[in-house]
Tab-separated table of C-alpha atoms in Angstrom:
chain	number	residue	atom	x	y	z
A	1	MET	CA	155.455	99.944	14.361
A	2	ALA	CA	157.546	99.973	17.259
A	3	TRP	CA	159.205	96.434	18.119
A	4	LYS	CA	161.888	95.788	20.824
A	5	GLY	CA	163.699	99.145	20.467
A	6	GLY	CA	163.324	99.540	16.751
A	7	ARG	CA	160.683	99.622	13.867
A	8	LYS	CA	158.882	96.645	12.037
A	9	ASP	CA	156.435	96.289	9.325
A	10	THR	CA	153.003	95.461	10.903
A	11	ARG	CA	152.760	92.278	8.636
A	12	GLN	CA	156.146	91.059	9.646
A	13	PHE	CA	155.373	91.717	13.405
A	14	LEU	CA	152.174	89.707	12.826
A	15	THR	CA	154.157	86.757	11.186
A	16	ASP	CA	156.862	86.987	13.784
A	17	THR	CA	154.651	86.553	16.886
A	18	ASP	CA	152.561	83.697	15.252
A	19	THR	CA	149.525	85.913	14.957
A	20	ASN	CA	146.262	84.420	13.628
A	21	ALA	CA	144.089	87.016	13.891
A	22	PHE	CA	144.491	91.097	14.567
A	23	LEU	CA	141.962	93.602	14.493
A	24	VAL	CA	141.743	97.285	15.208
A	25	LEU	CA	138.831	99.396	16.362
A	26	ARG	CA	138.880	103.227	16.636
A	27	ASP	CA	135.881	105.051	17.937
A	28	GLY	CA	134.060	101.777	17.745
A	29	ARG	CA	134.416	101.318	13.940
A	30	LEU	CA	136.710	98.260	12.778
A	31	ILE	CA	139.464	99.965	10.871
A	32	HIS	CA	141.851	97.060	10.344
A	33	GLU	CA	141.244	93.398	10.185
A	34	TRP	CA	143.950	90.899	9.359
A	35	TYR	CA	143.914	87.042	9.339
A	36	ARG	CA	146.519	84.496	8.668
A	37	ASP	CA	145.839	82.004	6.120
A	38	GLY	CA	143.340	79.337	7.029
A	39	VAL	CA	141.658	81.537	9.527
A	40	GLY	CA	138.968	84.056	9.102
A	41	ALA	CA	136.061	86.404	10.614
A	42	GLN	CA	133.900	83.104	11.331
A	43	THR	CA	136.803	81.122	12.851
A	44	ARG	CA	136.204	80.467	16.736
A	45	GLN	CA	139.527	81.010	18.433
A	46	ALA	CA	140.765	80.086	22.029
A	47	SER	CA	140.753	82.634	24.445
A	48	TRP	CA	142.927	81.212	27.255
A	49	SER	CA	143.375	83.360	29.875
A	50	THR	CA	141.657	86.283	28.124
A	51	ALA	CA	138.648	84.427	29.416
A	52	LYS	CA	139.515	85.763	33.057
A	53	SER	CA	138.731	89.078	32.066
A	54	VAL	CA	135.070	88.218	30.566
A	55	VAL	CA	134.484	86.250	34.270
A	56	SER	CA	135.150	89.444	35.629
A	57	LEU	CA	132.393	91.311	33.701
A	58	LEU	CA	129.852	88.570	34.987
A	59	VAL	CA	131.162	89.071	38.730
A	60	GLY	CA	130.561	92.896	38.382
A	61	GLN	CA	127.027	92.307	36.889
A	62	SER	CA	126.309	89.800	39.742
A	63	ILE	CA	127.676	92.317	42.455
A	64	ALA	CA	125.365	95.163	40.961
A	65	GLU	CA	122.297	92.664	41.071
A	66	GLY	CA	123.274	92.274	45.079
A	67	HIS	CA	123.910	88.433	44.676
A	68	LEU	CA	127.601	88.819	45.736
A	69	ARG	CA	129.832	91.281	47.399
A	70	GLU	CA	133.570	91.658	47.152
A	71	ASP	CA	133.967	91.337	51.034
A	72	ASP	CA	131.963	88.063	50.966
A	73	LEU	CA	134.136	85.078	52.154
A	74	LEU	CA	134.624	82.155	49.678
A	75	VAL	CA	133.717	79.434	52.118
A	76	ASP	CA	130.506	81.236	52.992
A	77	LEU	CA	129.499	81.097	49.316
A	78	LEU	CA	130.948	77.564	48.969
A	79	PRO	CA	130.771	75.998	52.487
A	80	GLU	CA	131.923	72.718	51.225
A	81	LEU	CA	135.596	74.266	50.980
A	82	LYS	CA	135.666	75.182	54.869
A	83	LYS	CA	138.780	74.207	56.285
A	84	GLY	CA	139.108	75.874	59.704
A	85	ASP	CA	142.408	77.640	58.754
A	86	ALA	CA	143.580	80.868	56.953
A	87	TYR	CA	142.074	79.686	53.943
A	88	ASP	CA	138.493	80.507	55.047
A	89	ARG	CA	139.563	84.257	55.003
A	90	ILE	CA	139.794	84.342	51.438
A	91	THR	CA	137.331	86.794	49.910
A	92	VAL	CA	135.759	87.540	46.632
A	93	ARG	CA	138.140	90.542	46.370
A	94	HIS	CA	141.208	88.357	46.743
A	95	LEU	CA	140.141	86.200	43.955
A	96	LEU	CA	139.456	89.112	41.876
A	97	ASP	CA	143.071	90.771	42.488
A	98	MET	CA	144.914	87.417	42.425
A	99	SER	CA	145.571	87.654	46.248
A	100	SER	CA	144.099	84.527	47.319
A	101	GLY	CA	147.594	82.761	48.393
A	102	ILE	CA	146.378	79.531	47.099
A	103	ASP	CA	149.138	77.238	46.245
A	104	VAL	CA	148.291	76.086	42.761
A	105	SER	CA	151.276	76.888	40.639
A	106	GLU	CA	151.480	78.383	37.126
A	107	ASP	CA	154.462	76.385	36.425
A	108	TYR	CA	153.913	74.725	32.905
A	109	SER	CA	156.999	72.938	32.755
A	110	ARG	CA	156.897	70.445	35.675
A	111	ILE	CA	156.919	66.866	35.072
A	112	PRO	CA	154.566	65.341	36.315
A	113	LEU	CA	152.234	68.031	35.621
A	114	SER	CA	151.016	69.832	38.622
A	115	GLY	CA	149.053	73.320	39.373
A	116	THR	CA	147.442	74.862	36.636
A	117	PRO	CA	148.235	72.375	33.903
A	118	ARG	CA	146.961	69.803	36.043
A	119	MET	CA	143.697	71.824	36.580
A	120	TYR	CA	143.515	72.064	32.845
A	121	LEU	CA	143.412	68.366	32.637
A	122	THR	CA	141.189	67.309	35.434
A	123	THR	CA	137.785	65.846	34.356
A	124	ASP	CA	136.540	66.917	37.968
A	125	LEU	CA	137.231	70.856	38.713
A	126	PRO	CA	135.280	71.025	41.849
A	127	ASN	CA	137.206	68.000	43.333
A	128	PHE	CA	140.541	69.549	42.222
A	129	ILE	CA	139.660	72.757	43.968
A	130	LYS	CA	138.629	70.860	47.182
A	131	ASP	CA	142.214	68.924	46.797
A	132	ASN	CA	144.060	72.017	46.386
A	133	ARG	CA	143.361	74.328	49.638
A	134	THR	CA	146.924	74.732	50.904
A	135	LEU	CA	148.165	78.454	50.844
A	136	ARG	CA	151.410	79.900	49.804
A	137	PHE	CA	150.979	83.220	51.793
A	138	THR	CA	148.082	84.917	53.760
A	139	PRO	CA	145.257	85.863	51.878
A	140	GLY	CA	145.425	89.627	50.857
A	141	SER	CA	149.093	90.098	51.881
A	142	LYS	CA	150.515	90.142	48.437
A	143	SER	CA	149.090	89.347	44.877
A	144	ASP	CA	150.436	86.594	42.830
A	145	TYR	CA	148.864	85.404	39.542
A	146	ARG	CA	146.818	82.201	39.911
A	147	SER	CA	144.361	80.610	37.468
A	148	VAL	CA	142.769	78.906	40.527
A	149	ASP	CA	141.459	82.254	41.721
A	150	THR	CA	139.341	82.636	38.554
A	151	GLN	CA	138.143	79.118	38.792
A	152	LEU	CA	136.785	79.750	42.081
A	153	LEU	CA	135.192	82.819	40.659
A	154	GLY	CA	133.255	80.684	38.231
A	155	GLN	CA	132.011	78.378	40.528
A	156	ILE	CA	131.065	81.201	42.951
A	157	LEU	CA	129.023	82.562	40.075
A	158	HIS	CA	127.165	79.330	39.382
A	159	ARG	CA	126.308	78.955	43.062
A	160	VAL	CA	124.734	82.364	43.491
A	161	GLU	CA	123.257	82.813	40.073
A	162	GLY	CA	121.864	79.094	39.775
A	163	LYS	CA	123.190	78.903	36.174
A	164	SER	CA	126.210	78.043	34.359
A	165	VAL	CA	129.015	80.378	33.534
A	166	ALA	CA	128.185	79.686	29.915
A	167	ALA	CA	124.567	80.524	30.358
A	168	LEU	CA	125.291	83.740	32.297
A	169	LEU	CA	127.656	84.708	29.394
A	170	GLN	CA	125.085	84.216	26.725
A	171	GLU	CA	122.195	85.991	28.530
A	172	ARG	CA	124.019	88.879	30.164
A	173	ILE	CA	126.847	89.829	27.686
A	174	TRP	CA	126.712	87.950	24.480
A	175	GLN	CA	123.257	88.647	23.350
A	176	PRO	CA	122.814	92.166	24.925
A	177	MET	CA	126.363	93.036	23.092
A	178	GLY	CA	125.116	91.758	19.649
A	179	ALA	CA	127.845	89.152	19.193
A	180	GLU	CA	128.093	88.027	15.635
A	181	ALA	CA	128.489	84.446	16.219
A	182	ASP	CA	128.152	81.691	19.050
A	183	ALA	CA	130.871	81.158	21.529
A	184	THR	CA	131.827	77.860	23.264
A	185	TRP	CA	133.272	77.244	26.773
A	186	ASN	CA	135.381	74.196	27.391
A	187	LEU	CA	133.996	71.992	30.321
A	188	ASP	CA	136.041	69.654	32.518
A	189	SER	CA	133.723	66.505	31.187
A	190	GLU	CA	130.669	66.000	29.549
A	191	GLY	CA	127.671	68.179	31.134
A	192	GLY	CA	130.394	69.119	33.763
A	193	THR	CA	131.767	72.591	34.954
A	194	GLU	CA	133.434	75.399	32.703
A	195	LYS	CA	137.059	75.831	32.926
A	196	SER	CA	136.319	79.503	33.893
A	197	PHE	CA	140.221	80.309	33.991
A	198	CYS	CA	140.511	79.854	30.311
A	199	CYS	CA	138.973	78.122	27.392
A	200	LEU	CA	136.319	80.634	25.989
A	201	ASN	CA	136.230	80.173	22.299
A	202	ALA	CA	134.937	83.054	20.161
A	203	THR	CA	135.674	84.931	16.990
A	204	ALA	CA	138.117	87.559	16.852
A	205	ARG	CA	135.242	90.272	16.163
A	206	ASP	CA	133.202	89.176	19.187
A	207	PHE	CA	136.360	89.341	21.373
A	208	ALA	CA	136.727	92.998	20.017
A	209	LYS	CA	133.073	93.531	21.018
A	210	ILE	CA	134.055	92.462	24.496
A	211	GLY	CA	136.910	95.341	24.323
A	212	GLN	CA	134.718	97.848	22.914
A	213	LEU	CA	131.962	97.234	25.706
A	214	VAL	CA	134.571	98.023	28.271
A	215	LEU	CA	135.886	101.152	26.297
A	216	ASP	CA	132.456	102.316	26.229
A	217	ASN	CA	132.094	102.131	30.084
A	218	GLY	CA	129.794	98.758	29.888
A	219	ARG	CA	127.301	100.346	27.590
A	220	VAL	CA	125.946	99.227	24.268
A	221	GLY	CA	123.897	101.951	22.459
A	222	ASP	CA	121.819	103.205	25.233
A	223	ARG	CA	121.734	100.038	27.431
A	224	GLN	CA	124.248	99.719	30.360
A	225	ILE	CA	125.157	95.987	30.305
A	226	VAL	CA	128.281	96.087	32.703
A	227	PRO	CA	127.925	98.667	35.634
A	228	GLN	CA	129.968	101.678	35.149
A	229	ALA	CA	131.355	101.257	38.712
A	230	TRP	CA	132.825	97.712	37.472
A	231	VAL	CA	134.390	99.344	34.571
A	232	ASP	CA	135.954	101.831	36.973
A	233	ARG	CA	136.966	99.103	39.261
A	234	LEU	CA	138.729	96.910	36.591
A	235	SER	CA	140.336	99.893	34.852
A	236	THR	CA	142.265	101.190	38.161
A	237	PRO	CA	145.098	99.068	39.152
A	238	ALA	CA	144.316	97.228	42.535
A	239	ALA	CA	147.270	95.261	42.962
A	240	THR	CA	151.116	94.819	41.851
A	241	MET	CA	152.442	91.841	40.166
A	242	ALA	CA	155.842	90.913	38.985
A	243	ASP	CA	157.758	93.445	36.771
A	244	GLY	CA	155.629	96.406	38.228
A	245	TRP	CA	152.530	95.313	36.326
A	246	GLY	CA	149.302	96.454	37.776
A	247	TYR	CA	146.429	94.118	38.284
A	248	SER	CA	142.734	94.662	38.847
A	249	ALA	CA	139.528	92.433	38.805
A	250	GLN	CA	141.099	90.141	36.185
A	251	TRP	CA	142.359	92.769	33.915
A	252	TRP	CA	146.373	93.698	33.479
A	253	HIS	CA	147.830	97.042	33.697
A	254	PRO	CA	151.050	96.852	31.963
A	255	SER	CA	154.333	98.547	32.923
A	256	GLY	CA	154.311	101.910	31.710
A	257	ALA	CA	150.375	102.028	31.545
A	258	THR	CA	148.842	105.541	30.765
A	259	GLY	CA	145.199	104.525	31.557
A	260	ASP	CA	145.440	101.639	29.110
A	261	PHE	CA	144.796	98.097	30.222
A	262	SER	CA	144.470	94.596	28.578
A	263	ALA	CA	143.038	90.942	28.835
A	264	ILE	CA	146.023	88.613	28.190
A	265	GLY	CA	146.343	85.028	27.532
A	266	ILE	CA	149.163	82.768	27.405
A	267	TYR	CA	149.918	82.086	23.834
A	268	GLY	CA	149.630	85.742	22.729
A	269	GLN	CA	146.123	86.553	23.177
A	270	TYR	CA	145.148	90.386	23.733
A	271	ILE	CA	142.172	92.244	24.108
A	272	TYR	CA	143.926	95.623	24.586
A	273	VAL	CA	141.701	98.760	25.680
A	274	ASN	CA	143.281	102.231	25.367
A	275	PRO	CA	140.619	104.771	26.608
A	276	ALA	CA	142.693	107.767	25.783
A	277	LYS	CA	142.880	106.890	22.248
A	278	ARG	CA	139.475	105.260	21.940
A	279	THR	CA	141.156	102.227	20.503
A	280	VAL	CA	140.634	98.423	20.961
A	281	ILE	CA	143.290	96.218	19.628
A	282	VAL	CA	142.570	92.399	19.494
A	283	LYS	CA	145.461	89.841	18.635
A	284	LEU	CA	145.039	86.134	18.929
A	285	SER	CA	148.053	84.084	18.561
A	286	ASP	CA	149.882	80.803	18.844
A	287	HIS	CA	153.097	82.460	20.060
A	288	GLY	CA	154.212	79.703	22.474
A	289	THR	CA	155.222	80.836	26.072
A	290	ALA	CA	158.066	83.134	25.297
A	291	GLN	CA	155.607	85.919	25.672
A	292	ASP	CA	157.240	89.232	24.596
A	293	GLU	CA	154.173	90.772	26.581
A	294	GLN	CA	155.867	93.965	27.332
A	295	GLU	CA	157.051	94.402	23.855
A	296	THR	CA	153.479	93.547	22.234
A	297	ILE	CA	152.052	95.958	24.586
A	298	ASP	CA	154.587	98.700	23.615
A	299	ALA	CA	153.815	97.963	20.039
A	300	MET	CA	149.845	98.170	20.597
A	301	ARG	CA	150.439	101.419	22.348
A	302	ASP	CA	152.607	102.994	19.915
A	303	LEU	CA	149.718	101.780	17.014
A	304	SER	CA	147.238	103.552	19.214
A	305	GLN	CA	149.184	106.808	19.224
A	306	ASN	CA	149.725	106.759	15.787
A	307	LEU	CA	146.665	105.551	13.985
A	308	HIS	CA	145.287	107.560	11.081
A	309	HIS	CA	141.785	107.079	9.944
């Protein structure tokens, strides 16, 4: 397969990028499944930020049910966050497209830990959110990837639906899509709040089912689970991020996109969807933060183009 300007044997590519699981679906059929030693089809694996893309599907469902609108103000939905300044202008749409401007850094190298690493470690997420309401830029003026935006979406879902994010996932996606295994979602503390921005744990096959659900325009069989309009929304770039990558409703549109898009997590987690080629690729890794993200997407594009049954 294509790798960094040359070709590489698929097995070597998987080893070199510290892959734990690699699945390829074509036309809804699992045509390739590989696991490293010690990992298997029943192993629950961490999603990291691919969870953000799953939260998006729940938001789309909630909007279709009339519980939420993209134009709703964050502080109308969570009034305890009202601040009396530009923060109060943040909308659900801003959170979806990472344009809230909230100053919670994605820098993982700072000591002492701050920003998202601090959010990951806190045992009281609602309080963390309340303590971090300063802005780096005016809401909606640009987009900049921030995990805090997804955490807020999770807390909004909990408020407007009256159920935990995990319960919503179970009821509205996991069961209807026919997941093979139970999933878990990490909380900030016992009986606490889901870390919506990360930390969904599921099997590679069930992550692949999420990709297939999106590829099939939100349908499983003859049942519409996620609204078609929402799949249209997330599969059309709405904002531009660094390096010319598009972004829309918590899904990435990598540079050079030809209608393909992906959920991406920090250590090399991918749910890659290529509608033109009817292909879904799941790659779950422990690759460290030297991401090779563009190269990995290019490799998956190449694989999608050249698949043979």
